[in-house]
Short mmCIF file of C-alpha atoms in Angstrom, two decimals:
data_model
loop_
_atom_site.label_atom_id
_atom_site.label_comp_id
_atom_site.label_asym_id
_atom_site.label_seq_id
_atom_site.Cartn_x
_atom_site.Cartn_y
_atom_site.Cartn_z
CA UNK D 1 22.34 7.84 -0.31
CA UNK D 2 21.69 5.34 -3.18
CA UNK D 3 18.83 7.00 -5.52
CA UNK D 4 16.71 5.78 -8.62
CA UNK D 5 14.73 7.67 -11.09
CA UNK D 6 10.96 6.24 -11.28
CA UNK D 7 8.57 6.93 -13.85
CA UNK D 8 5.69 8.89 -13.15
CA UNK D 9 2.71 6.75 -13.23
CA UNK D 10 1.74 3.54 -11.64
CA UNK D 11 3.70 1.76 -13.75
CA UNK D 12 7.06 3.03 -12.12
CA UNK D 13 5.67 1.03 -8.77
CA UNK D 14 7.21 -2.11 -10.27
CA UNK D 15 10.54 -0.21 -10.54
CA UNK D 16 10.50 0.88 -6.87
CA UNK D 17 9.99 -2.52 -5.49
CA UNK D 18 12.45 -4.23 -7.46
CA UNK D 19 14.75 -0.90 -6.07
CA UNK D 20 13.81 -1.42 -2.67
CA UNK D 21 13.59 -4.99 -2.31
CA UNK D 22 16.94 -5.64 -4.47
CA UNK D 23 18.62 -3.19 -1.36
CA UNK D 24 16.92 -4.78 1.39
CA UNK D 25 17.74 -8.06 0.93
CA UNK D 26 21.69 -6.93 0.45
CA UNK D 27 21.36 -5.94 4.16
CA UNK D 28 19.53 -8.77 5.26
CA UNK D 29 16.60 -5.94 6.09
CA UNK D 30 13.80 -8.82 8.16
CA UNK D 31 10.49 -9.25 6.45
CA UNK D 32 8.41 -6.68 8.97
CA UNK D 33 10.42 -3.74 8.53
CA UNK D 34 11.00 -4.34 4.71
CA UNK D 35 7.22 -4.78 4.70
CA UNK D 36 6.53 -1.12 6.27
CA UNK D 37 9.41 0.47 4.05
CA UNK D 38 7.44 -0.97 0.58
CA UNK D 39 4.26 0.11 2.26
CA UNK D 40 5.05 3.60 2.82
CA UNK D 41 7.06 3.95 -0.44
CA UNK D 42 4.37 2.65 -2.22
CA UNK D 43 1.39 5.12 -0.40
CA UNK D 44 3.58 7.85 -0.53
CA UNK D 45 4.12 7.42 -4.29
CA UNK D 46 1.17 6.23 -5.01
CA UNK D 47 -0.47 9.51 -3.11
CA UNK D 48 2.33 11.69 -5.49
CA UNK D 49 1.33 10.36 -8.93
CA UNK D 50 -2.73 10.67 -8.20
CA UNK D 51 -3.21 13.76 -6.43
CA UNK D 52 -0.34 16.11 -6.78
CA UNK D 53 -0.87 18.62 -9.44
CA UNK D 54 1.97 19.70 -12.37
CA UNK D 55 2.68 23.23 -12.27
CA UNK D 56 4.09 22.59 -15.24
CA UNK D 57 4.86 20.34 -18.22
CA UNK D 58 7.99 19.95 -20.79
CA UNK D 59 10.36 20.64 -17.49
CA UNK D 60 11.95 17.12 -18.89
CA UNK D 61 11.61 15.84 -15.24
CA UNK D 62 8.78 13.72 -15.72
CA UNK D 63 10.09 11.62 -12.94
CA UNK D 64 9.84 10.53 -9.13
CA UNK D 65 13.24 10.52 -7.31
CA UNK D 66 13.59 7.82 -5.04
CA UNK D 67 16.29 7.59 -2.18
CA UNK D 68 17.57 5.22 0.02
CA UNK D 69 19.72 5.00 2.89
CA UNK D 70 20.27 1.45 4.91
CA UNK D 71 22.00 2.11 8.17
CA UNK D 72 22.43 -0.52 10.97
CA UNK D 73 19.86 0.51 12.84
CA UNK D 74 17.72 2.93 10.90
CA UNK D 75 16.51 2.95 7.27
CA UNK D 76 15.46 6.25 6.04
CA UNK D 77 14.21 6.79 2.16
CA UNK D 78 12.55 9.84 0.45
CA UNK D 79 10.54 10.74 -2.44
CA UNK D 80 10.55 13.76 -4.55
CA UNK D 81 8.04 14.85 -7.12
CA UNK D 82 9.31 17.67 -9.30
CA UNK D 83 7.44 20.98 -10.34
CA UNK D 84 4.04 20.30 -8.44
CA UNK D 85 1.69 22.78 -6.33
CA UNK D 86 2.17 22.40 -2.74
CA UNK D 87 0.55 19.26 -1.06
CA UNK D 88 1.18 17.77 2.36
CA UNK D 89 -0.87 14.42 3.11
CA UNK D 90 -0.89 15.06 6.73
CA UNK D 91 -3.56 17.83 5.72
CA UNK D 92 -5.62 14.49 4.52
CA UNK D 93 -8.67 13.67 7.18
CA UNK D 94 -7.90 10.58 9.19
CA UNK D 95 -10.02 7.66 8.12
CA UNK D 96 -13.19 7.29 10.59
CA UNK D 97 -12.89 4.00 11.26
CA UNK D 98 -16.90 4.35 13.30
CA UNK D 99 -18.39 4.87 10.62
CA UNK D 100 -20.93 2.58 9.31
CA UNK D 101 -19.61 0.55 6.70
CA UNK D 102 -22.05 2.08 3.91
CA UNK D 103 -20.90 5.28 4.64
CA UNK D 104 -17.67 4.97 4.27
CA UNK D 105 -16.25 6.04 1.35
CA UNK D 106 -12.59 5.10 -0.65
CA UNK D 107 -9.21 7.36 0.65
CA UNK D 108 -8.10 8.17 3.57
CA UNK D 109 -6.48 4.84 4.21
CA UNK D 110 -2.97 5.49 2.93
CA UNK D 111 -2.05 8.33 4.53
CA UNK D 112 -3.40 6.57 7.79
CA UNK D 113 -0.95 3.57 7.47
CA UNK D 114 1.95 5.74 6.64
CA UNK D 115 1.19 7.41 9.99
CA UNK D 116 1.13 4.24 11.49
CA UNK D 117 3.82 2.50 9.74
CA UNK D 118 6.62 5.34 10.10
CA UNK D 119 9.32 6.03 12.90
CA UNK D 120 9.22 10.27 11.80
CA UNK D 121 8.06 11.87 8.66
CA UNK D 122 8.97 15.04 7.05
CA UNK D 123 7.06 17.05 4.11
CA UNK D 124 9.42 20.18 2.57
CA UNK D 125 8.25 22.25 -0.12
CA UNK D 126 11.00 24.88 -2.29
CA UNK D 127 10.86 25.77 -5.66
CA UNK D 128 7.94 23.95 -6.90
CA UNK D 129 9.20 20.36 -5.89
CA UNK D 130 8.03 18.37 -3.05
CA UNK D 131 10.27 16.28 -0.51
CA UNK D 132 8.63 13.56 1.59
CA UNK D 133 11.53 11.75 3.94
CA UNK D 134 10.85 9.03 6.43
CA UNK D 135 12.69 7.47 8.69
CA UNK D 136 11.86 3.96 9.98
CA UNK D 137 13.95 2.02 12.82
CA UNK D 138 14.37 -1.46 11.52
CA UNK D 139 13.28 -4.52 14.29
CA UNK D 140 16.65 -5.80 16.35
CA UNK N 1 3.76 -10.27 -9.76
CA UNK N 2 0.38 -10.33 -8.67
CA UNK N 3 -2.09 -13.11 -9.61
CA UNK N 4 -5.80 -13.56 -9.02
CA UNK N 5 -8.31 -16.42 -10.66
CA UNK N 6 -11.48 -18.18 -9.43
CA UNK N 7 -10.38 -21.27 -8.30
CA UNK N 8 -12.88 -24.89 -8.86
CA UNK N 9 -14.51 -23.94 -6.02
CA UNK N 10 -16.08 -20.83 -6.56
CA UNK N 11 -12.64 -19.29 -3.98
CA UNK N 12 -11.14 -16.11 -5.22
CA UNK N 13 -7.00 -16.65 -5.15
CA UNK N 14 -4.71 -13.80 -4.88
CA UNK N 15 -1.31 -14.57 -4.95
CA UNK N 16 1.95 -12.42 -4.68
CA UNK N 17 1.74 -8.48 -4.52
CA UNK N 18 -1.31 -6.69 -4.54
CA UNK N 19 -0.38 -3.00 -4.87
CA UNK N 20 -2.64 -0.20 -6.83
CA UNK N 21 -0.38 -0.56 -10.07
CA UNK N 22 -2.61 -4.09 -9.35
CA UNK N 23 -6.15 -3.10 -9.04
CA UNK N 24 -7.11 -2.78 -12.72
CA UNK N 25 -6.24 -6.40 -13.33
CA UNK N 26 -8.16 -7.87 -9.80
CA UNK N 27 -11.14 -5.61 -10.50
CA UNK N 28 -12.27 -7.65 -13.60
CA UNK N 29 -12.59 -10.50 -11.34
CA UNK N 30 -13.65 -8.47 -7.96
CA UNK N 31 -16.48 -6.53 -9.89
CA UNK N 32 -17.83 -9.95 -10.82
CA UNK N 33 -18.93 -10.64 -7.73
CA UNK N 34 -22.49 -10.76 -6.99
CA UNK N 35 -23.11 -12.99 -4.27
CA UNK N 36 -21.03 -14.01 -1.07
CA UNK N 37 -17.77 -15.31 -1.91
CA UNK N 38 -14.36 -16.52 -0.23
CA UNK N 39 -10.85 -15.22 -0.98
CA UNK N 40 -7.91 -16.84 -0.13
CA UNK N 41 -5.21 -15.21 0.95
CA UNK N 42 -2.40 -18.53 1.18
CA UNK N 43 -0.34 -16.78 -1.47
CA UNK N 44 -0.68 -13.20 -0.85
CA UNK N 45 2.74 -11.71 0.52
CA UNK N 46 1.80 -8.06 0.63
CA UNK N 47 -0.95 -5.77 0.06
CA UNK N 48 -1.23 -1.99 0.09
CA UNK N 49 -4.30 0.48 0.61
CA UNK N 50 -4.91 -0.03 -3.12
CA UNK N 51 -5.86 -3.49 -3.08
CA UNK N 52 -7.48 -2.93 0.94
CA UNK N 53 -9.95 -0.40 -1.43
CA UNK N 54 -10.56 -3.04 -4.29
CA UNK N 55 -12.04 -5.45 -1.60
CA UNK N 56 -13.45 -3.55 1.02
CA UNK N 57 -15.44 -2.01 -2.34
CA UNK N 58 -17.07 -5.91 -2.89
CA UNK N 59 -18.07 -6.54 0.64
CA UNK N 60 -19.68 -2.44 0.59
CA UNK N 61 -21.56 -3.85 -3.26
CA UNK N 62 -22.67 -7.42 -1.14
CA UNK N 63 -23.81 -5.22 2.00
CA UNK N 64 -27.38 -4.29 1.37
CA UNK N 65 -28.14 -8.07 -0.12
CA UNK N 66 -27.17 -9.77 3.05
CA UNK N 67 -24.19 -11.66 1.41
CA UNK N 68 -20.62 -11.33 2.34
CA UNK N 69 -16.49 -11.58 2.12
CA UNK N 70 -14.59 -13.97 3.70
CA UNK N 71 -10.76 -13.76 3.86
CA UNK N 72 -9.15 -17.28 4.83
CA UNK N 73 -5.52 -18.30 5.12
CA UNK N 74 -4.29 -14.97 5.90
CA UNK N 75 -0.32 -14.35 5.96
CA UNK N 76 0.88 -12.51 9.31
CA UNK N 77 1.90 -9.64 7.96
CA UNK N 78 -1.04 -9.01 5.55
CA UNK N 79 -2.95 -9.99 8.78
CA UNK N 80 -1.55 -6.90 10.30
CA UNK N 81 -2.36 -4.48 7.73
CA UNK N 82 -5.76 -5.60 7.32
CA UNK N 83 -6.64 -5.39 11.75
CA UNK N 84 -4.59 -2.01 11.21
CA UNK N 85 -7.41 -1.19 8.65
CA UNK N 86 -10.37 -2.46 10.75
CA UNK N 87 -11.08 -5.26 8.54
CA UNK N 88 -11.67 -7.79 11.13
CA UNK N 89 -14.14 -5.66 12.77
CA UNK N 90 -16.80 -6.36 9.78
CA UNK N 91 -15.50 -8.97 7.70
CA UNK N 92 -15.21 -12.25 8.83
CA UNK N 93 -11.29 -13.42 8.52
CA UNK N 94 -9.18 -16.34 9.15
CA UNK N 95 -5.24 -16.85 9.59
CA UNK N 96 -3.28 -18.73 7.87
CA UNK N 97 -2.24 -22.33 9.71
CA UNK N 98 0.90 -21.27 11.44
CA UNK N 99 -0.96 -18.08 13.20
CA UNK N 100 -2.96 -20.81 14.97
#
């Protein structure tokens, strides 16, 4: 599995495309499924850097690990945060799409397109890290 | 690279990738907003719940003063993301030419 070291803020987004889109387009990944991989990444990232919280600081792994494997049929990719309390977005509230507009309030929306967007998803915890992998089946 | 300007017209243009490492930069121009507006989305490739937040949070400001967002020339796969997020169900939104 290829892997990359992303910097943990917002700013390490523009890493992870150029990553992911760099590998994609080597094996000629089409548009849809590369969309839903950079979707995910991205929420699942995005998701890591606001709302996990350090356990601690100085560990000197002030860094996301991103992995990515590109089979024939299959692309699966995972993200690990390092030295963070436990979190697992799946305990996030599905977005309630009936609301009335004015009552609706920002979150929720992510986690719902990952659901969506995703062939199988996997949350593991150990040792103060968290490890999110996905696998998505890419279009024939 | 993401983009967004006002174009002649009084249109709002967003153009390339609009993920949430993006929302600080459209926000200067999406909190400007007072009155109903049109964005166009010919040049948008991709957008994430991030930027789905930044404009659903203009049409919610516009809401109780009877104006409103419309999206025009919407890319297919953008399309998808926004009918996955309900979008078309309250805000009024076109495709781009070749979805016709």
């Amino acid at each position: 599995m290829l892997d990359t070291r992303l910097q943990r803020s917002l700013s390490g987004l523009e890493e992870m495309f150029t990553f992911l889109e760099d590998h994609l387009a080597r094996h000629t990944v089409d548009e849809r499924t590369a969309y839903d991989v950079k979707l995910v990444a991205e929420e699942l990232f995005t998701n890591m850097v606001r709302h996990n919280v350090r356990r601690h600081t100085g560990s000197g792994r002030d860094f996301i690990t991103l992995g990515l494997e590109i089979a024939d049929d299959r692309i699966d990719f995972c993200l690990t945060d390092y030295g963070v309390e436990p979190f697992d977005d799946e305990s996030v509230d599905d977005v309630d799409f009936e609301l009335p507009t004015e009552e609706r309030e920002p979150g929720g929306l992510g986690v719902f397109l990952v659901k969506s967007r995703v062939d199988q998803i996997n949350y593991e915890y150990e040792d103060g890290d968290m490890h999110v992998s996905v696998k998505k089946i890419r279009r024939s | 690279m993401f983009e967004i300007e006002v174009s002649e017209d009084g249109r709002i243009c967003l153009r390339g990738r609009f993920d949430a490492a993006q929302t600080e930069k459209a926000n200067k121009i999406l909190d400007a907003v007072e009155s109903s507006v049109t964005v166009d989305f010919s040049e948008l490739d991709y957008i994430s719940s991030s930027g789905i937040g930044a404009l659903f949070a203009v049409h919610k400001r516009l809401l109780p003063s009877g104006d409103s967002v419309k999206f025009v020339n919407v890319q297919p796969m953008v399309w998808d993301i926004l009918t996955l997020a309900n979008f078309h169900k309250f805000i009024e939104m076109e495709p781009a030419k070749e979805m016709d």
